[in-house]
Short mmCIF file of C-alpha atoms in Angstrom, two decimals:
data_model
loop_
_atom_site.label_atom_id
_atom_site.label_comp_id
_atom_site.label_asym_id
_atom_site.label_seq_id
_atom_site.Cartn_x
_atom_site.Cartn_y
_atom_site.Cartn_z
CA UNK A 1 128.19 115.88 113.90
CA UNK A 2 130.55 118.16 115.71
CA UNK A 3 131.93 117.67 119.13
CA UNK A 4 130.48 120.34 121.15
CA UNK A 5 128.21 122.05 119.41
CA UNK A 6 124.80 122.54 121.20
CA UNK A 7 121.30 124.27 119.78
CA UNK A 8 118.26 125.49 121.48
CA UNK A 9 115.03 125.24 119.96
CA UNK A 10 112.30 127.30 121.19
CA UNK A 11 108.92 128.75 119.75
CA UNK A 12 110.51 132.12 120.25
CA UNK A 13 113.94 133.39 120.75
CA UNK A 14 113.30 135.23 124.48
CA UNK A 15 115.44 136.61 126.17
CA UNK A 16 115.80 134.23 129.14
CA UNK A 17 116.83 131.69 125.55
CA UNK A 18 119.29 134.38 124.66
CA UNK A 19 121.09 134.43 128.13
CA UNK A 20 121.51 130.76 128.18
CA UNK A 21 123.19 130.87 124.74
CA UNK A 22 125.24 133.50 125.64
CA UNK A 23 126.19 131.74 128.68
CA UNK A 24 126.94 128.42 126.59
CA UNK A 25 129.14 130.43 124.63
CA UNK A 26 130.86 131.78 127.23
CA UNK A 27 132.17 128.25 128.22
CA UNK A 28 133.32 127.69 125.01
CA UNK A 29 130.76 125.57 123.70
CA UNK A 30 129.42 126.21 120.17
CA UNK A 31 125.45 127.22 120.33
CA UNK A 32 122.60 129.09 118.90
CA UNK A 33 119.05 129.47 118.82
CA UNK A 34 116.53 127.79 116.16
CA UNK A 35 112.95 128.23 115.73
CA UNK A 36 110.44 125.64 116.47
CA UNK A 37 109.85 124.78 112.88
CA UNK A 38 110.92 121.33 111.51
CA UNK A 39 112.83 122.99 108.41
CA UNK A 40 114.64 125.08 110.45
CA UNK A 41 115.73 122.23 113.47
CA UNK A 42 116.18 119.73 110.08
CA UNK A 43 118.92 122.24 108.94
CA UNK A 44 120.78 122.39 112.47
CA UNK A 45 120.69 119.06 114.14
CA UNK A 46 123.37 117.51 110.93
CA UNK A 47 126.24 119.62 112.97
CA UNK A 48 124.84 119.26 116.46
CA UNK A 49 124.97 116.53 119.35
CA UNK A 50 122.98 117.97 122.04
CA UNK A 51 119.84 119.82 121.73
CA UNK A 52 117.60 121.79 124.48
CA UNK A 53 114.43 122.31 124.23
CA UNK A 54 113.11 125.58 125.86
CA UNK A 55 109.48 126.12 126.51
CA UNK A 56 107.73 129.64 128.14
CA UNK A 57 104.66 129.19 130.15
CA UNK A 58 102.58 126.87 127.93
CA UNK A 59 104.61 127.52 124.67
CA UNK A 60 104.43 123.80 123.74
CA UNK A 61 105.45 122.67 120.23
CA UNK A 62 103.16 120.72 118.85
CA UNK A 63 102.96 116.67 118.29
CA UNK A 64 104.56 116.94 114.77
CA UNK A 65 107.89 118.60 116.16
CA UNK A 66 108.21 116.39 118.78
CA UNK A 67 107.66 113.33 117.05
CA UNK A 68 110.35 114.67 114.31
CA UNK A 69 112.90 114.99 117.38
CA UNK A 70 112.51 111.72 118.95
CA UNK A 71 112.46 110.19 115.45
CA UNK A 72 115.93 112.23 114.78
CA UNK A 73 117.64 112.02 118.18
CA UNK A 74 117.32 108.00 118.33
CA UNK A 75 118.60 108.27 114.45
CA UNK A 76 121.45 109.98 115.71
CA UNK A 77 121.88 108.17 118.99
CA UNK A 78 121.58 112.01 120.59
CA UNK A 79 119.88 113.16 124.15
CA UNK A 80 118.21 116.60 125.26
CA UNK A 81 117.78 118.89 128.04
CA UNK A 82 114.07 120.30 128.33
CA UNK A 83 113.42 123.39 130.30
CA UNK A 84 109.84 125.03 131.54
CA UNK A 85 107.24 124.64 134.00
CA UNK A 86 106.23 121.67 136.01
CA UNK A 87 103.20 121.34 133.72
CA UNK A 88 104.30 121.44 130.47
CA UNK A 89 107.19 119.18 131.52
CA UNK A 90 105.10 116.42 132.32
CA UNK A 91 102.85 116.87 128.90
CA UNK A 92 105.92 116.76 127.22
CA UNK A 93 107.62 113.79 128.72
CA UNK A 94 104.86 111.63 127.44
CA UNK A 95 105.56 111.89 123.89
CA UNK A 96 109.50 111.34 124.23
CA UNK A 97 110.94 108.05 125.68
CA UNK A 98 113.41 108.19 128.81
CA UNK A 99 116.67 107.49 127.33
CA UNK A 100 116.60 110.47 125.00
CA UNK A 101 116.30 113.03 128.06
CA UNK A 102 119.37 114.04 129.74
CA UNK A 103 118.29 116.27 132.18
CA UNK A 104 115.16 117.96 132.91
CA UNK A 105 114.76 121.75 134.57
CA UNK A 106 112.28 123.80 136.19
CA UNK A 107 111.90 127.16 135.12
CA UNK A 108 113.52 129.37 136.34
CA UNK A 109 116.78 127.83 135.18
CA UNK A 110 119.98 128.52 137.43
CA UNK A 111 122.13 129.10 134.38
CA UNK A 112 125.83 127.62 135.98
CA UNK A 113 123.70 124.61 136.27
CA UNK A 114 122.67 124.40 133.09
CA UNK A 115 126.21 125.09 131.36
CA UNK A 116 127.74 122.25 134.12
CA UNK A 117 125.04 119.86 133.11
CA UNK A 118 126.02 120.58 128.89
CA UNK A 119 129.67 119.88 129.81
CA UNK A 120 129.28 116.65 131.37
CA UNK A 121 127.33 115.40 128.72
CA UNK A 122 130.21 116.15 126.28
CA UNK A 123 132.01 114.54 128.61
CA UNK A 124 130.46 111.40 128.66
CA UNK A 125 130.26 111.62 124.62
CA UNK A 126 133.93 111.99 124.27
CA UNK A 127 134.22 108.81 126.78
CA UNK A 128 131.61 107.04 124.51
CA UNK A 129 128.98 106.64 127.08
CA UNK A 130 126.43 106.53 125.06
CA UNK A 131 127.40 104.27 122.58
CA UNK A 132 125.41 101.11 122.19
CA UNK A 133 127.49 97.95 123.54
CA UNK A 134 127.95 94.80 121.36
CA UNK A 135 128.96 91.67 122.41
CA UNK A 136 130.71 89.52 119.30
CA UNK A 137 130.93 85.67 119.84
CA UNK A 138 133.31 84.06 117.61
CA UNK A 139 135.67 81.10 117.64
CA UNK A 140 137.64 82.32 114.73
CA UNK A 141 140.10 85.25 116.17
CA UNK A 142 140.89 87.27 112.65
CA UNK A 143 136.95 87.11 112.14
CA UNK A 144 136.36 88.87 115.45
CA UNK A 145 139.09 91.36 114.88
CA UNK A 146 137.54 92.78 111.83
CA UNK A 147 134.30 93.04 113.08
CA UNK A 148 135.68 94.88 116.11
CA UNK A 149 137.76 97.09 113.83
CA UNK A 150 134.21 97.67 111.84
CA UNK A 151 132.12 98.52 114.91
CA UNK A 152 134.60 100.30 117.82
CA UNK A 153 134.16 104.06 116.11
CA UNK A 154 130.50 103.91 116.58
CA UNK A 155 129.92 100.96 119.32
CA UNK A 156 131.04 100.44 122.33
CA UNK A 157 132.86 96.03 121.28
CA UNK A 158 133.19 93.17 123.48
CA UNK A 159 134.75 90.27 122.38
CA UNK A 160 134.27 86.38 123.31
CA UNK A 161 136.04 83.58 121.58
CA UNK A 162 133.97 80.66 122.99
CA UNK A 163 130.00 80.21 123.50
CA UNK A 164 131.19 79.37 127.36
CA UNK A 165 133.16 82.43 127.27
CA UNK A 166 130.53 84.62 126.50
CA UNK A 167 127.91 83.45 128.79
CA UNK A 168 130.68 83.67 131.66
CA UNK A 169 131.45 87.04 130.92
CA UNK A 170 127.44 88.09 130.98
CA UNK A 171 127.18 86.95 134.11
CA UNK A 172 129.29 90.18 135.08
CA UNK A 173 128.38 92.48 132.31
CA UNK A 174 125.26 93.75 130.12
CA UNK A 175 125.36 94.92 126.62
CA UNK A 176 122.77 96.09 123.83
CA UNK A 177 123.08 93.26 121.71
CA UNK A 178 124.99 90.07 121.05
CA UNK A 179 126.39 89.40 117.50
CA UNK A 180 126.85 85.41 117.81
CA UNK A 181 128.40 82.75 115.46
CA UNK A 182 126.30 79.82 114.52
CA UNK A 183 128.79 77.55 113.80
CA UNK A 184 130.95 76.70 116.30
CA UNK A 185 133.00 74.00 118.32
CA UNK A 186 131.86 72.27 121.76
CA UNK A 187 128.94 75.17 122.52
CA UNK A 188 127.50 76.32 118.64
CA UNK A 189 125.61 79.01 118.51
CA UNK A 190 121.55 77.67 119.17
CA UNK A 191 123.12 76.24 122.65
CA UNK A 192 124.50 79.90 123.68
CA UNK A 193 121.10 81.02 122.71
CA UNK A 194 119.12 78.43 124.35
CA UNK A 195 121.26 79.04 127.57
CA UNK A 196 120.74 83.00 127.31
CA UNK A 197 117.26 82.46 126.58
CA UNK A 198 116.99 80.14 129.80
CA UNK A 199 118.43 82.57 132.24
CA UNK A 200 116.17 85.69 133.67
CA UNK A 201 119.83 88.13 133.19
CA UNK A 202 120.23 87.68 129.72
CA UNK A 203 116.54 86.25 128.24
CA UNK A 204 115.74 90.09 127.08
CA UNK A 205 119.45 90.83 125.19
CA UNK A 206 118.67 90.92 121.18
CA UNK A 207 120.66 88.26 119.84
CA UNK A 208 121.75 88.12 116.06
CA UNK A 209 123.24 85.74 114.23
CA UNK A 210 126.85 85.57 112.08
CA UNK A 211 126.84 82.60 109.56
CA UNK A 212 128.98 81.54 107.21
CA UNK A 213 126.46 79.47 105.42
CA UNK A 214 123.98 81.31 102.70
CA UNK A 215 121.97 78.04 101.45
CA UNK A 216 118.18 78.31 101.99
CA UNK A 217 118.23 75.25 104.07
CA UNK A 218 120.91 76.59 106.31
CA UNK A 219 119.34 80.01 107.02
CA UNK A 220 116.11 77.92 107.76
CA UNK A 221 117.59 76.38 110.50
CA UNK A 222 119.33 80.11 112.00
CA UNK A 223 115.19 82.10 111.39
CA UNK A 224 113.80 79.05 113.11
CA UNK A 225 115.73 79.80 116.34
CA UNK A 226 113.78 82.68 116.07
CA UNK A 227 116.80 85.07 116.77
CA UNK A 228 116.41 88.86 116.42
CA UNK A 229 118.32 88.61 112.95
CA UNK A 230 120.93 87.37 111.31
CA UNK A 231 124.04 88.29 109.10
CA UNK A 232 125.90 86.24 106.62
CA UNK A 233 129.69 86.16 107.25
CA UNK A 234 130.32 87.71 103.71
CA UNK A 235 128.50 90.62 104.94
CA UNK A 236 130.32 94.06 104.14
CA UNK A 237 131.49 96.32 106.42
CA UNK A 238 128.64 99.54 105.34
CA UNK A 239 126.44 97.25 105.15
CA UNK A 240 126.47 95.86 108.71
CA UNK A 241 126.64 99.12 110.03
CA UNK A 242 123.59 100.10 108.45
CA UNK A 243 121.68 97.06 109.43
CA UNK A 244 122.77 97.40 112.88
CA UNK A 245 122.01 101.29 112.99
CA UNK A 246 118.59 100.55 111.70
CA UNK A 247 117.76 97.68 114.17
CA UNK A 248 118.42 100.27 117.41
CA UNK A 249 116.49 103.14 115.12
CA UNK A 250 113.89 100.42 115.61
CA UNK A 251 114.30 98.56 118.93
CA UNK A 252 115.04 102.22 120.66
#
């Protein structure tokens, strides 16, 4: 995905869409226009990490196009701007969920605004944001420094060495999820989760587990917790990013 490199996708390339590409330009930010066809976006998005979405006076794409955005941006972890009139705006906003909108604007568009608006969102990328937060819970010190090494390019990594540690430091913090060890001394793991689970700040954070312990009758004991997953300690590093990539694909 490059850095700043924007696209906008429109039914047709107008020239109100060609202004506000040339304008983009102009600020030094990579863009161009693509069609509203999902070939065409498909081919695009790969090198992109902000999208707009332009519409004319009832020039809506249609469910399949939008569905194929929302299912890409939240694969990507990516946000657009959508432009047009009141009307459409408001059709539109039904089919795509909140956090994958970054700004919304009324045609006519003042253009400085729009360019100001693309900045600070490559702003806030290059700050990371955006990135999901994870909490990791682990009594063993080189454990949670590989993890974190693992996860801090594409998360943003919290770390707690203690059960009692970790619920101290949510009472001043949120995150996305917490990645907590089963096994460990004075607080395991099911009493950090029966605590979290007991308290209206933290009863909604996903919780998976880390274990070290692969037996069937072990892992029996970690599903029955009913956590929202839960890893094995021997668990390799592309693997764990996949699984965790895939569990906010799903829980977005």
């Amino acid at each position: 995905m490059a850095e700043n490199q924007t696209i906008v996708i429109a039914l047709k390339e107008s020239f109100i869409v060609r202004v506000l590409v040339g304008k983009t330009r102009d600020a030094g930010i990579s863009c161009e226009y693509v069609p509203c066809i999902i070939n065409e976006i498909f081919k695009k998005l790969d090198d992109s990490s902000m999208v707009t979405l332009y519409m004319d006076e009832g020039d809506i794409p249609g469910d399949d196009i939008l569905h194929f955005l929302v299912d890409k941006l939240s694969e990507k972890s990516m946000q657009m701007i959508l432009i047009g009139e009141q009307n459409d705006l408001q059709q539109v906003s039904k089919l795509i969920p909140g956090d994958l909108i970054y700004s919304v604007f009324s045609r006519p568009v003042d253009n400085a605004t729009y360019v100001n608006t693309i900045k600070d969102y490559f702003t806030k990328v290059r700050l990371g944001e955006f990135k999901k937060s994870i909490l990791v819970v682990d009594d063993d010190p080189n454990y949670l420094g590989i993890v974190r090494e693992w996860l801090k390019d594409k998360y943003k990594v919290f770390m707690a060495n203690s059960g009692l540690q970790a619920i101290k430091w949510l009472g001043k913090n949120k995150v996305d999820l917490i990645l907590l060890d089963h096994e460990m001394p004075v607080t395991s793991g099911p009493q950090v989760l029966e605590m979290l689970r007991s308290d209206e700040e933290t009863k909604v954070i996903p919780v998976m587990f880390l274990t070290g312990k692969g037996d069937k009758e072990s892992v029996m004991k970690v599903v029955a917790l009913k956590p929202e997953g839960y890893f094995l300690k021997t668990i390799q590093k592309d693997e764990l990013l996949d699984k965790l990539e895939e569990f906010f694909i799903l829980h977005s």
